[in-house]
């Protein structure tokens, strides 16, 4: 019997967990040919999330959990979940029921047909503002142009991953993670299915614009060095213009003299170049910061508890292999 892990990162989700469990239970009962594991990753929740998960586990042995030592963010919670998942396939789903569990049978159907990564693409985004939709659409266009890997638009982390995708993702141990890009980067057979994204069932979103901007920059800087090249390119163009301008000024001065004026033009040029220089420095700094963070080689997370057992070892199980070539 094939085993499927349903991976749920959860941060302060006390209000929705029971509902989520009921919906998942319905789906699992409709698929008697598979063995299921629901793996909750409690990402340092400050509410009753963990105790609710423990209660559910007492009722249903298919439930497992990993309790992280603090809040590490969803990206890290997901890799922790992949490290601990035991299934032949892993389905990543949000706790807030924005990703309908009823799509799971269809994902499994395509998995059985041989696809390795069945991802759910949003047909609509109910409960989101037009501004969020517009910024997201524009961002994907830019990201697509800059990186050469196709990163799926309107696709979240709701997807089924075959074991080999999971093993591939587990080898990408960078600390600043843009998981959405990694799904694309690893390749394998992908299949898109469409769905309507529901608004959150209860509780509040953990995202705000500042975090989204962070993630957006992360997306670009972790998959392409194009901005570095652009700043060089900008530099070359501007130097070329400056050179032509210099020649023009020399000739003009030789022919007609120079009745010292030019304060406005001088000011504009200085400010413009100053701006460009700061921008380029900022871009370099962004990459330098990444190098700094990665060069510390810290473990991605610490686990407090895995299914009632206190974790002593900071290395996740089965990770020795990946740690060797770090
Ligand atoms: N999440 C998490 N750690 C965090 C923030 C969020 O594990 O630091 C989980 C959260 O519990 C949910 C999923 O990530 O299962 C998506 O979060 P949310 O619904 O807040 O994001 P949105 O759907 O608004 O993008
Ligand atoms: Mg949500």
mmCIF file of C-alpha atoms and ligand atoms in Angstrom:
data_model
loop_
_atom_site.group_PDB
_atom_site.id
_atom_site.type_symbol
_atom_site.label_atom_id
_atom_site.label_comp_id
_atom_site.label_asym_id
_atom_site.label_seq_id
_atom_site.Cartn_x
_atom_site.Cartn_y
_atom_site.Cartn_z
ATOM 1 C CA UNK A 1 0.000 0.000 0.000
ATOM 2 C CA UNK A 2 1.365 3.401 -0.948
ATOM 3 C CA UNK A 3 1.698 5.961 1.765
ATOM 4 C CA UNK A 4 0.851 9.594 1.314
ATOM 5 C CA UNK A 5 1.950 12.337 3.683
ATOM 6 C CA UNK A 6 -0.224 15.410 3.971
ATOM 7 C CA UNK A 7 2.089 18.141 5.180
ATOM 8 C CA UNK A 8 0.508 21.064 7.000
ATOM 9 C CA UNK A 9 2.663 23.972 8.185
ATOM 10 C CA UNK A 10 0.757 25.671 10.983
ATOM 11 C CA UNK A 11 1.407 28.919 12.783
ATOM 12 C CA UNK A 12 -1.292 30.167 15.159
ATOM 13 C CA UNK A 13 -4.041 28.176 13.470
ATOM 14 C CA UNK A 14 -6.080 27.091 16.508
ATOM 15 C CA UNK A 15 -9.309 28.300 14.949
ATOM 16 C CA UNK A 16 -9.164 26.165 11.812
ATOM 17 C CA UNK A 17 -7.419 22.926 12.758
ATOM 18 C CA UNK A 18 -10.541 20.989 13.726
ATOM 19 C CA UNK A 19 -12.283 22.021 10.530
ATOM 20 C CA UNK A 20 -9.201 21.117 8.537
ATOM 21 C CA UNK A 21 -9.013 17.714 10.152
ATOM 22 C CA UNK A 22 -12.683 17.013 9.392
ATOM 23 C CA UNK A 23 -12.246 17.897 5.733
ATOM 24 C CA UNK A 24 -9.031 15.865 5.461
ATOM 25 C CA UNK A 25 -10.676 12.921 7.173
ATOM 26 C CA UNK A 26 -13.481 12.998 4.613
ATOM 27 C CA UNK A 27 -10.964 12.936 1.772
ATOM 28 C CA UNK A 28 -8.839 10.175 3.339
ATOM 29 C CA UNK A 29 -11.852 7.972 3.987
ATOM 30 C CA UNK A 30 -12.753 8.293 0.307
ATOM 31 C CA UNK A 31 -9.355 6.831 -0.653
ATOM 32 C CA UNK A 32 -9.176 3.445 1.090
ATOM 33 C CA UNK A 33 -6.381 2.179 -1.185
ATOM 34 C CA UNK A 34 -3.822 4.463 0.393
ATOM 35 C CA UNK A 35 -2.255 4.793 3.761
ATOM 36 C CA UNK A 36 -2.153 8.370 5.010
ATOM 37 C CA UNK A 37 -0.056 10.413 7.367
ATOM 38 C CA UNK A 38 -1.032 13.945 8.319
ATOM 39 C CA UNK A 39 2.153 15.673 9.366
ATOM 40 C CA UNK A 40 1.663 18.980 11.125
ATOM 41 C CA UNK A 41 4.654 21.251 11.460
ATOM 42 C CA UNK A 42 3.928 23.557 14.360
ATOM 43 C CA UNK A 43 5.979 26.611 13.524
ATOM 44 C CA UNK A 44 6.330 28.090 17.011
ATOM 45 C CA UNK A 45 2.654 28.958 17.425
ATOM 46 C CA UNK A 46 1.796 31.142 20.390
ATOM 47 C CA UNK A 47 -1.769 29.881 20.708
ATOM 48 C CA UNK A 48 -3.308 26.455 21.340
ATOM 49 C CA UNK A 49 -2.244 25.004 17.973
ATOM 50 C CA UNK A 50 0.116 22.420 19.455
ATOM 51 C CA UNK A 51 -2.291 21.117 22.059
ATOM 52 C CA UNK A 52 -5.045 20.835 19.448
ATOM 53 C CA UNK A 53 -2.690 18.819 17.242
ATOM 54 C CA UNK A 54 -1.840 16.578 20.211
ATOM 55 C CA UNK A 55 -5.532 16.026 20.902
ATOM 56 C CA UNK A 56 -6.137 15.097 17.292
ATOM 57 C CA UNK A 57 -3.211 12.683 17.403
ATOM 58 C CA UNK A 58 -4.677 10.998 20.465
ATOM 59 C CA UNK A 59 -7.827 10.331 18.446
ATOM 60 C CA UNK A 60 -6.246 9.421 15.115
ATOM 61 C CA UNK A 61 -2.924 7.615 14.822
ATOM 62 C CA UNK A 62 -2.453 8.809 11.252
ATOM 63 C CA UNK A 63 -1.489 12.193 12.670
ATOM 64 C CA UNK A 64 2.134 13.089 13.362
ATOM 65 C CA UNK A 65 3.677 16.365 14.265
ATOM 66 C CA UNK A 66 6.971 18.173 14.367
ATOM 67 C CA UNK A 67 7.197 20.989 16.849
ATOM 68 C CA UNK A 68 9.846 23.521 15.848
ATOM 69 C CA UNK A 69 11.794 25.259 18.575
ATOM 70 C CA UNK A 70 10.436 28.684 17.549
ATOM 71 C CA UNK A 71 8.725 30.409 14.629
ATOM 72 C CA UNK A 72 10.927 29.984 11.567
ATOM 73 C CA UNK A 73 8.476 31.015 8.839
ATOM 74 C CA UNK A 74 6.540 28.923 6.372
ATOM 75 C CA UNK A 75 9.431 28.256 4.003
ATOM 76 C CA UNK A 76 11.486 26.640 6.752
ATOM 77 C CA UNK A 77 8.435 24.881 8.201
ATOM 78 C CA UNK A 78 7.956 23.237 4.815
ATOM 79 C CA UNK A 79 11.493 21.900 4.539
ATOM 80 C CA UNK A 80 11.244 20.616 8.104
ATOM 81 C CA UNK A 81 8.079 18.806 7.078
ATOM 82 C CA UNK A 82 9.740 17.324 4.013
ATOM 83 C CA UNK A 83 12.602 16.101 6.204
ATOM 84 C CA UNK A 84 10.204 14.283 8.511
ATOM 85 C CA UNK A 85 7.639 13.076 5.963
ATOM 86 C CA UNK A 86 7.577 9.309 5.526
ATOM 87 C CA UNK A 87 5.213 8.960 2.565
ATOM 88 C CA UNK A 88 5.840 7.888 -1.033
ATOM 89 C CA UNK A 89 4.323 11.205 -1.954
ATOM 90 C CA UNK A 90 3.889 14.408 0.003
ATOM 91 C CA UNK A 91 1.012 16.830 -0.378
ATOM 92 C CA UNK A 92 1.684 20.299 0.994
ATOM 93 C CA UNK A 93 -1.442 22.114 2.069
ATOM 94 C CA UNK A 94 -2.139 25.319 4.026
ATOM 95 C CA UNK A 95 -3.853 24.947 7.377
ATOM 96 C CA UNK A 96 -6.413 27.646 6.707
ATOM 97 C CA UNK A 97 -8.448 25.685 4.127
ATOM 98 C CA UNK A 98 -7.619 28.134 1.358
ATOM 99 C CA UNK A 99 -6.425 25.055 -0.477
ATOM 100 C CA UNK A 100 -9.419 22.727 -0.745
ATOM 101 C CA UNK A 101 -8.511 19.197 0.442
ATOM 102 C CA UNK A 102 -11.102 17.845 -1.999
ATOM 103 C CA UNK A 103 -8.513 18.326 -4.751
ATOM 104 C CA UNK A 104 -6.322 15.620 -3.257
ATOM 105 C CA UNK A 105 -7.929 12.650 -5.066
ATOM 106 C CA UNK A 106 -7.334 14.360 -8.412
ATOM 107 C CA UNK A 107 -3.695 15.005 -7.496
ATOM 108 C CA UNK A 108 -3.250 11.371 -6.585
ATOM 109 C CA UNK A 109 -4.852 10.320 -9.861
ATOM 110 C CA UNK A 110 -2.241 12.266 -11.842
ATOM 111 C CA UNK A 111 0.530 11.008 -9.590
ATOM 112 C CA UNK A 112 -0.537 7.446 -10.410
ATOM 113 C CA UNK A 113 -0.374 8.403 -14.099
ATOM 114 C CA UNK A 114 3.312 9.135 -13.603
ATOM 115 C CA UNK A 115 3.530 12.841 -12.809
ATOM 116 C CA UNK A 116 6.011 13.805 -10.102
ATOM 117 C CA UNK A 117 4.738 17.244 -9.208
ATOM 118 C CA UNK A 118 1.012 17.919 -9.447
ATOM 119 C CA UNK A 119 0.495 21.557 -8.572
ATOM 120 C CA UNK A 120 -2.757 23.403 -8.048
ATOM 121 C CA UNK A 121 -3.113 26.655 -9.912
ATOM 122 C CA UNK A 122 -5.612 29.262 -8.764
ATOM 123 C CA UNK A 123 -8.305 30.088 -11.263
ATOM 124 C CA UNK A 124 -9.640 32.843 -9.041
ATOM 125 C CA UNK A 125 -8.482 34.493 -5.855
ATOM 126 C CA UNK A 126 -11.527 35.192 -3.750
ATOM 127 C CA UNK A 127 -11.020 37.430 -0.761
ATOM 128 C CA UNK A 128 -7.934 39.195 -2.093
ATOM 129 C CA UNK A 129 -7.709 42.844 -3.060
ATOM 130 C CA UNK A 130 -7.137 43.956 -6.652
ATOM 131 C CA UNK A 131 -3.873 45.531 -5.530
ATOM 132 C CA UNK A 132 -2.563 42.189 -4.292
ATOM 133 C CA UNK A 133 -3.645 40.493 -7.521
ATOM 134 C CA UNK A 134 -2.055 43.171 -9.677
ATOM 135 C CA UNK A 135 1.272 43.284 -7.795
ATOM 136 C CA UNK A 136 1.440 39.525 -7.882
ATOM 137 C CA UNK A 137 0.775 39.350 -11.652
ATOM 138 C CA UNK A 138 3.368 42.029 -12.438
ATOM 139 C CA UNK A 139 5.922 40.448 -10.172
ATOM 140 C CA UNK A 140 5.638 37.074 -11.869
ATOM 141 C CA UNK A 141 6.075 38.681 -15.264
ATOM 142 C CA UNK A 142 9.312 40.315 -14.124
ATOM 143 C CA UNK A 143 10.559 37.211 -12.337
ATOM 144 C CA UNK A 144 9.849 35.114 -15.417
ATOM 145 C CA UNK A 145 11.852 37.461 -17.615
ATOM 146 C CA UNK A 146 14.815 37.550 -15.249
ATOM 147 C CA UNK A 147 15.236 33.938 -14.253
ATOM 148 C CA UNK A 148 15.309 31.378 -16.974
ATOM 149 C CA UNK A 149 13.306 28.774 -15.093
ATOM 150 C CA UNK A 150 9.549 28.904 -15.573
ATOM 151 C CA UNK A 151 8.056 29.811 -12.192
ATOM 152 C CA UNK A 152 4.326 29.117 -12.127
ATOM 153 C CA UNK A 153 2.104 32.105 -11.670
ATOM 154 C CA UNK A 154 -0.926 31.926 -9.394
ATOM 155 C CA UNK A 155 0.419 28.794 -7.824
ATOM 156 C CA UNK A 156 1.048 28.471 -4.144
ATOM 157 C CA UNK A 157 2.673 25.632 -2.308
ATOM 158 C CA UNK A 158 -0.405 23.416 -2.627
ATOM 159 C CA UNK A 159 0.896 20.433 -4.552
ATOM 160 C CA UNK A 160 1.671 16.747 -4.552
ATOM 161 C CA UNK A 161 5.342 15.834 -4.743
ATOM 162 C CA UNK A 162 6.658 12.415 -5.558
ATOM 163 C CA UNK A 163 9.333 10.990 -3.248
ATOM 164 C CA UNK A 164 12.050 11.842 -5.759
ATOM 165 C CA UNK A 165 11.020 15.510 -5.791
ATOM 166 C CA UNK A 166 11.048 15.442 -2.002
ATOM 167 C CA UNK A 167 14.551 13.973 -1.967
ATOM 168 C CA UNK A 168 15.655 16.622 -4.464
ATOM 169 C CA UNK A 169 14.201 19.460 -2.385
ATOM 170 C CA UNK A 170 15.826 18.078 0.756
ATOM 171 C CA UNK A 171 19.191 18.590 -0.867
ATOM 172 C CA UNK A 172 18.610 22.303 -1.363
ATOM 173 C CA UNK A 173 19.671 23.479 2.095
ATOM 174 C CA UNK A 174 19.969 27.213 1.563
ATOM 175 C CA UNK A 175 18.820 29.266 4.525
ATOM 176 C CA UNK A 176 17.007 31.986 2.606
ATOM 177 C CA UNK A 177 14.464 29.865 0.858
ATOM 178 C CA UNK A 178 12.200 30.642 -2.033
ATOM 179 C CA UNK A 179 10.491 27.280 -2.173
ATOM 180 C CA UNK A 180 8.176 28.223 -4.996
ATOM 181 C CA UNK A 181 11.167 28.729 -7.276
ATOM 182 C CA UNK A 182 12.779 25.511 -6.033
ATOM 183 C CA UNK A 183 9.794 23.452 -7.140
ATOM 184 C CA UNK A 184 10.436 24.721 -10.646
ATOM 185 C CA UNK A 185 14.173 24.508 -10.415
ATOM 186 C CA UNK A 186 14.294 20.798 -9.618
ATOM 187 C CA UNK A 187 12.331 19.967 -12.764
ATOM 188 C CA UNK A 188 10.669 16.522 -13.190
ATOM 189 C CA UNK A 189 7.251 15.859 -14.736
ATOM 190 C CA UNK A 190 4.851 18.570 -13.776
ATOM 191 C CA UNK A 191 1.099 18.635 -14.093
ATOM 192 C CA UNK A 192 -1.119 21.628 -13.495
ATOM 193 C CA UNK A 193 -4.640 21.369 -12.153
ATOM 194 C CA UNK A 194 -6.955 24.349 -11.709
ATOM 195 C CA UNK A 195 -8.964 25.308 -8.669
ATOM 196 C CA UNK A 196 -10.785 28.222 -7.089
ATOM 197 C CA UNK A 197 -8.981 29.493 -4.034
ATOM 198 C CA UNK A 198 -11.306 30.063 -1.129
ATOM 199 C CA UNK A 199 -10.916 32.837 1.382
ATOM 200 C CA UNK A 200 -9.387 31.840 4.710
ATOM 201 C CA UNK A 201 -11.789 29.701 6.781
ATOM 202 C CA UNK A 202 -10.929 31.440 10.052
ATOM 203 C CA UNK A 203 -8.051 33.228 11.735
ATOM 204 C CA UNK A 204 -5.832 35.824 10.124
ATOM 205 C CA UNK A 205 -3.279 35.849 7.360
ATOM 206 C CA UNK A 206 0.317 35.924 8.547
ATOM 207 C CA UNK A 207 1.397 37.910 5.537
ATOM 208 C CA UNK A 208 1.716 41.623 5.247
ATOM 209 C CA UNK A 209 3.145 43.754 2.475
ATOM 210 C CA UNK A 210 6.572 44.033 4.078
ATOM 211 C CA UNK A 211 6.884 40.250 4.204
ATOM 212 C CA UNK A 212 5.657 39.945 0.635
ATOM 213 C CA UNK A 213 8.287 42.435 -0.538
ATOM 214 C CA UNK A 214 10.919 40.386 1.300
ATOM 215 C CA UNK A 215 9.738 37.237 -0.416
ATOM 216 C CA UNK A 216 9.679 38.997 -3.775
ATOM 217 C CA UNK A 217 13.317 40.118 -3.428
ATOM 218 C CA UNK A 218 14.189 36.652 -2.195
ATOM 219 C CA UNK A 219 12.628 35.192 -5.329
ATOM 220 C CA UNK A 220 14.795 37.288 -7.594
ATOM 221 C CA UNK A 221 18.073 37.177 -5.728
ATOM 222 C CA UNK A 222 17.972 33.464 -5.046
ATOM 223 C CA UNK A 223 17.452 32.474 -8.654
ATOM 224 C CA UNK A 224 19.305 34.948 -10.789
ATOM 225 C CA UNK A 225 22.264 37.277 -10.708
ATOM 226 C CA UNK A 226 20.748 39.354 -13.527
ATOM 227 C CA UNK A 227 20.441 42.532 -11.396
ATOM 228 C CA UNK A 228 24.224 42.539 -10.953
ATOM 229 C CA UNK A 229 24.640 42.416 -14.706
ATOM 230 C CA UNK A 230 22.058 45.132 -15.176
ATOM 231 C CA UNK A 231 23.895 47.484 -12.891
ATOM 232 C CA UNK A 232 27.066 46.888 -14.892
ATOM 233 C CA UNK A 233 25.135 47.428 -18.103
ATOM 234 C CA UNK A 234 23.647 50.663 -16.747
ATOM 235 C CA UNK A 235 27.132 51.781 -15.808
ATOM 236 C CA UNK A 236 28.423 51.185 -19.321
ATOM 237 C CA UNK A 237 25.558 53.038 -20.983
ATOM 238 C CA UNK A 238 25.913 56.001 -18.670
ATOM 239 C CA UNK A 239 29.693 56.137 -19.124
ATOM 240 C CA UNK A 240 29.212 56.124 -22.888
ATOM 241 C CA UNK A 241 26.833 59.059 -22.689
ATOM 242 C CA UNK A 242 29.108 60.856 -20.263
ATOM 243 C CA UNK A 243 32.031 60.400 -22.639
ATOM 244 C CA UNK A 244 30.091 61.797 -25.597
ATOM 245 C CA UNK A 245 28.955 64.691 -23.440
ATOM 246 C CA UNK A 246 32.526 65.396 -22.360
ATOM 247 C CA UNK A 247 33.734 65.551 -25.965
ATOM 248 C CA UNK A 248 30.872 67.884 -26.786
ATOM 249 C CA UNK A 249 31.736 70.183 -23.870
ATOM 250 C CA UNK A 250 35.428 70.299 -24.768
ATOM 251 C CA UNK A 251 34.672 71.185 -28.379
ATOM 252 C CA UNK A 252 32.058 73.737 -27.363
ATOM 253 C CA UNK A 253 34.417 75.393 -24.880
ATOM 254 C CA UNK A 254 37.263 75.512 -27.418
ATOM 255 C CA UNK A 255 35.059 77.046 -30.100
ATOM 256 C CA UNK A 256 32.824 79.385 -28.132
ATOM 257 C CA UNK A 257 34.437 79.762 -24.686
ATOM 258 C CA UNK A 258 32.615 79.079 -21.445
ATOM 259 C CA UNK A 259 30.773 81.818 -19.550
ATOM 260 C CA UNK A 260 30.523 79.673 -16.358
ATOM 261 C CA UNK A 261 26.971 78.741 -15.715
ATOM 262 C CA UNK A 262 25.869 75.115 -15.714
ATOM 263 C CA UNK A 263 24.986 74.774 -12.028
ATOM 264 C CA UNK A 264 21.626 73.065 -12.772
ATOM 265 C CA UNK A 265 23.088 70.579 -15.245
ATOM 266 C CA UNK A 266 25.971 69.801 -12.882
ATOM 267 C CA UNK A 267 23.587 69.198 -10.033
ATOM 268 C CA UNK A 268 21.344 66.902 -12.079
ATOM 269 C CA UNK A 269 24.234 64.833 -13.323
ATOM 270 C CA UNK A 270 25.728 64.449 -9.839
ATOM 271 C CA UNK A 271 22.429 63.490 -8.259
ATOM 272 C CA UNK A 272 21.566 61.097 -11.051
ATOM 273 C CA UNK A 273 24.918 59.358 -10.917
ATOM 274 C CA UNK A 274 24.822 59.312 -7.117
ATOM 275 C CA UNK A 275 21.468 57.585 -7.275
ATOM 276 C CA UNK A 276 22.660 55.001 -9.753
ATOM 277 C CA UNK A 277 25.740 54.311 -7.656
ATOM 278 C CA UNK A 278 23.718 53.787 -4.507
ATOM 279 C CA UNK A 279 21.318 51.521 -6.346
ATOM 280 C CA UNK A 280 24.165 49.410 -7.681
ATOM 281 C CA UNK A 281 25.742 49.239 -4.243
ATOM 282 C CA UNK A 282 22.392 48.155 -2.861
ATOM 283 C CA UNK A 283 22.158 45.366 -5.401
ATOM 284 C CA UNK A 284 25.672 44.194 -4.631
ATOM 285 C CA UNK A 285 24.842 44.394 -0.925
ATOM 286 C CA UNK A 286 21.784 42.236 -1.412
ATOM 287 C CA UNK A 287 23.888 39.458 -2.899
ATOM 288 C CA UNK A 288 26.678 39.953 -0.398
ATOM 289 C CA UNK A 289 24.121 39.547 2.388
ATOM 290 C CA UNK A 290 23.048 36.247 0.902
ATOM 291 C CA UNK A 291 26.629 35.033 0.774
ATOM 292 C CA UNK A 292 27.043 36.080 4.401
ATOM 293 C CA UNK A 293 23.960 34.181 5.500
ATOM 294 C CA UNK A 294 24.763 31.035 3.569
ATOM 295 C CA UNK A 295 28.407 31.019 4.643
ATOM 296 C CA UNK A 296 27.390 30.542 8.268
ATOM 297 C CA UNK A 297 26.193 27.025 7.412
ATOM 298 C CA UNK A 298 23.648 26.949 10.157
ATOM 299 C CA UNK A 299 21.083 24.204 10.366
ATOM 300 C CA UNK A 300 17.825 25.416 8.901
ATOM 301 C CA UNK A 301 15.778 24.822 12.036
ATOM 302 C CA UNK A 302 15.718 23.084 15.392
ATOM 303 C CA UNK A 303 13.085 20.617 16.415
ATOM 304 C CA UNK A 304 11.723 20.583 19.911
ATOM 305 C CA UNK A 305 9.584 17.498 19.622
ATOM 306 C CA UNK A 306 8.653 14.874 17.051
ATOM 307 C CA UNK A 307 5.540 12.887 18.019
ATOM 308 C CA UNK A 308 5.884 13.095 21.812
ATOM 309 C CA UNK A 309 9.648 12.432 21.624
ATOM 310 C CA UNK A 310 11.911 15.287 22.619
ATOM 311 C CA UNK A 311 14.522 15.825 19.929
ATOM 312 C CA UNK A 312 18.118 16.004 21.117
ATOM 313 C CA UNK A 313 19.836 15.941 17.811
ATOM 314 C CA UNK A 314 19.852 19.159 15.885
ATOM 315 C CA UNK A 315 20.268 17.280 12.624
ATOM 316 C CA UNK A 316 17.015 16.127 11.141
ATOM 317 C CA UNK A 317 16.788 12.386 10.560
ATOM 318 C CA UNK A 318 18.238 11.116 7.284
ATOM 319 C CA UNK A 319 20.008 14.362 6.665
ATOM 320 C CA UNK A 320 23.574 13.105 7.217
ATOM 321 C CA UNK A 321 24.025 12.562 3.491
ATOM 322 C CA UNK A 322 23.085 16.105 2.582
ATOM 323 C CA UNK A 323 25.227 17.574 5.321
ATOM 324 C CA UNK A 324 28.391 15.910 4.121
ATOM 325 C CA UNK A 325 28.884 17.957 0.980
ATOM 326 C CA UNK A 326 27.964 21.265 2.563
HETATM 327 N N1 LIG B 1 2.654 29.638 8.258
HETATM 328 C C1 LIG B 1 3.723 29.080 8.939
HETATM 329 N N2 LIG B 1 4.667 29.915 9.513
HETATM 330 C C2 LIG B 1 4.579 31.271 9.433
HETATM 331 C C3 LIG B 1 3.504 31.823 8.695
HETATM 332 C C4 LIG B 1 2.559 30.996 8.122
HETATM 333 O O1 LIG B 1 3.838 27.862 9.043
HETATM 334 O O2 LIG B 1 5.451 31.949 9.969
HETATM 335 C C5 LIG B 1 1.638 28.755 7.652
HETATM 336 C C6 LIG B 1 0.215 29.077 8.060
HETATM 337 O O3 LIG B 1 -0.137 28.452 9.272
HETATM 338 C C7 LIG B 1 -0.587 28.538 6.895
HETATM 339 C C8 LIG B 1 0.348 28.783 5.714
HETATM 340 O O4 LIG B 1 1.652 28.924 6.258
HETATM 341 O O5 LIG B 1 -0.820 27.143 6.996
HETATM 342 C C9 LIG B 1 -0.056 29.988 4.898
HETATM 343 O O6 LIG B 1 -0.149 31.118 5.731
HETATM 344 P P1 LIG B 1 -1.245 32.233 5.524
HETATM 345 O O7 LIG B 1 -2.573 31.611 5.300
HETATM 346 O O8 LIG B 1 -1.129 33.165 6.665
HETATM 347 O O9 LIG B 1 -0.750 32.938 4.202
HETATM 348 P P2 LIG B 1 -1.652 33.416 2.948
HETATM 349 O O10 LIG B 1 -2.569 32.288 2.595
HETATM 350 O O11 LIG B 1 -2.373 34.608 3.433
HETATM 351 O O12 LIG B 1 -0.645 33.699 1.870
HETATM 352 MG MG1 LIG B 2 -3.873 31.528 3.796
#
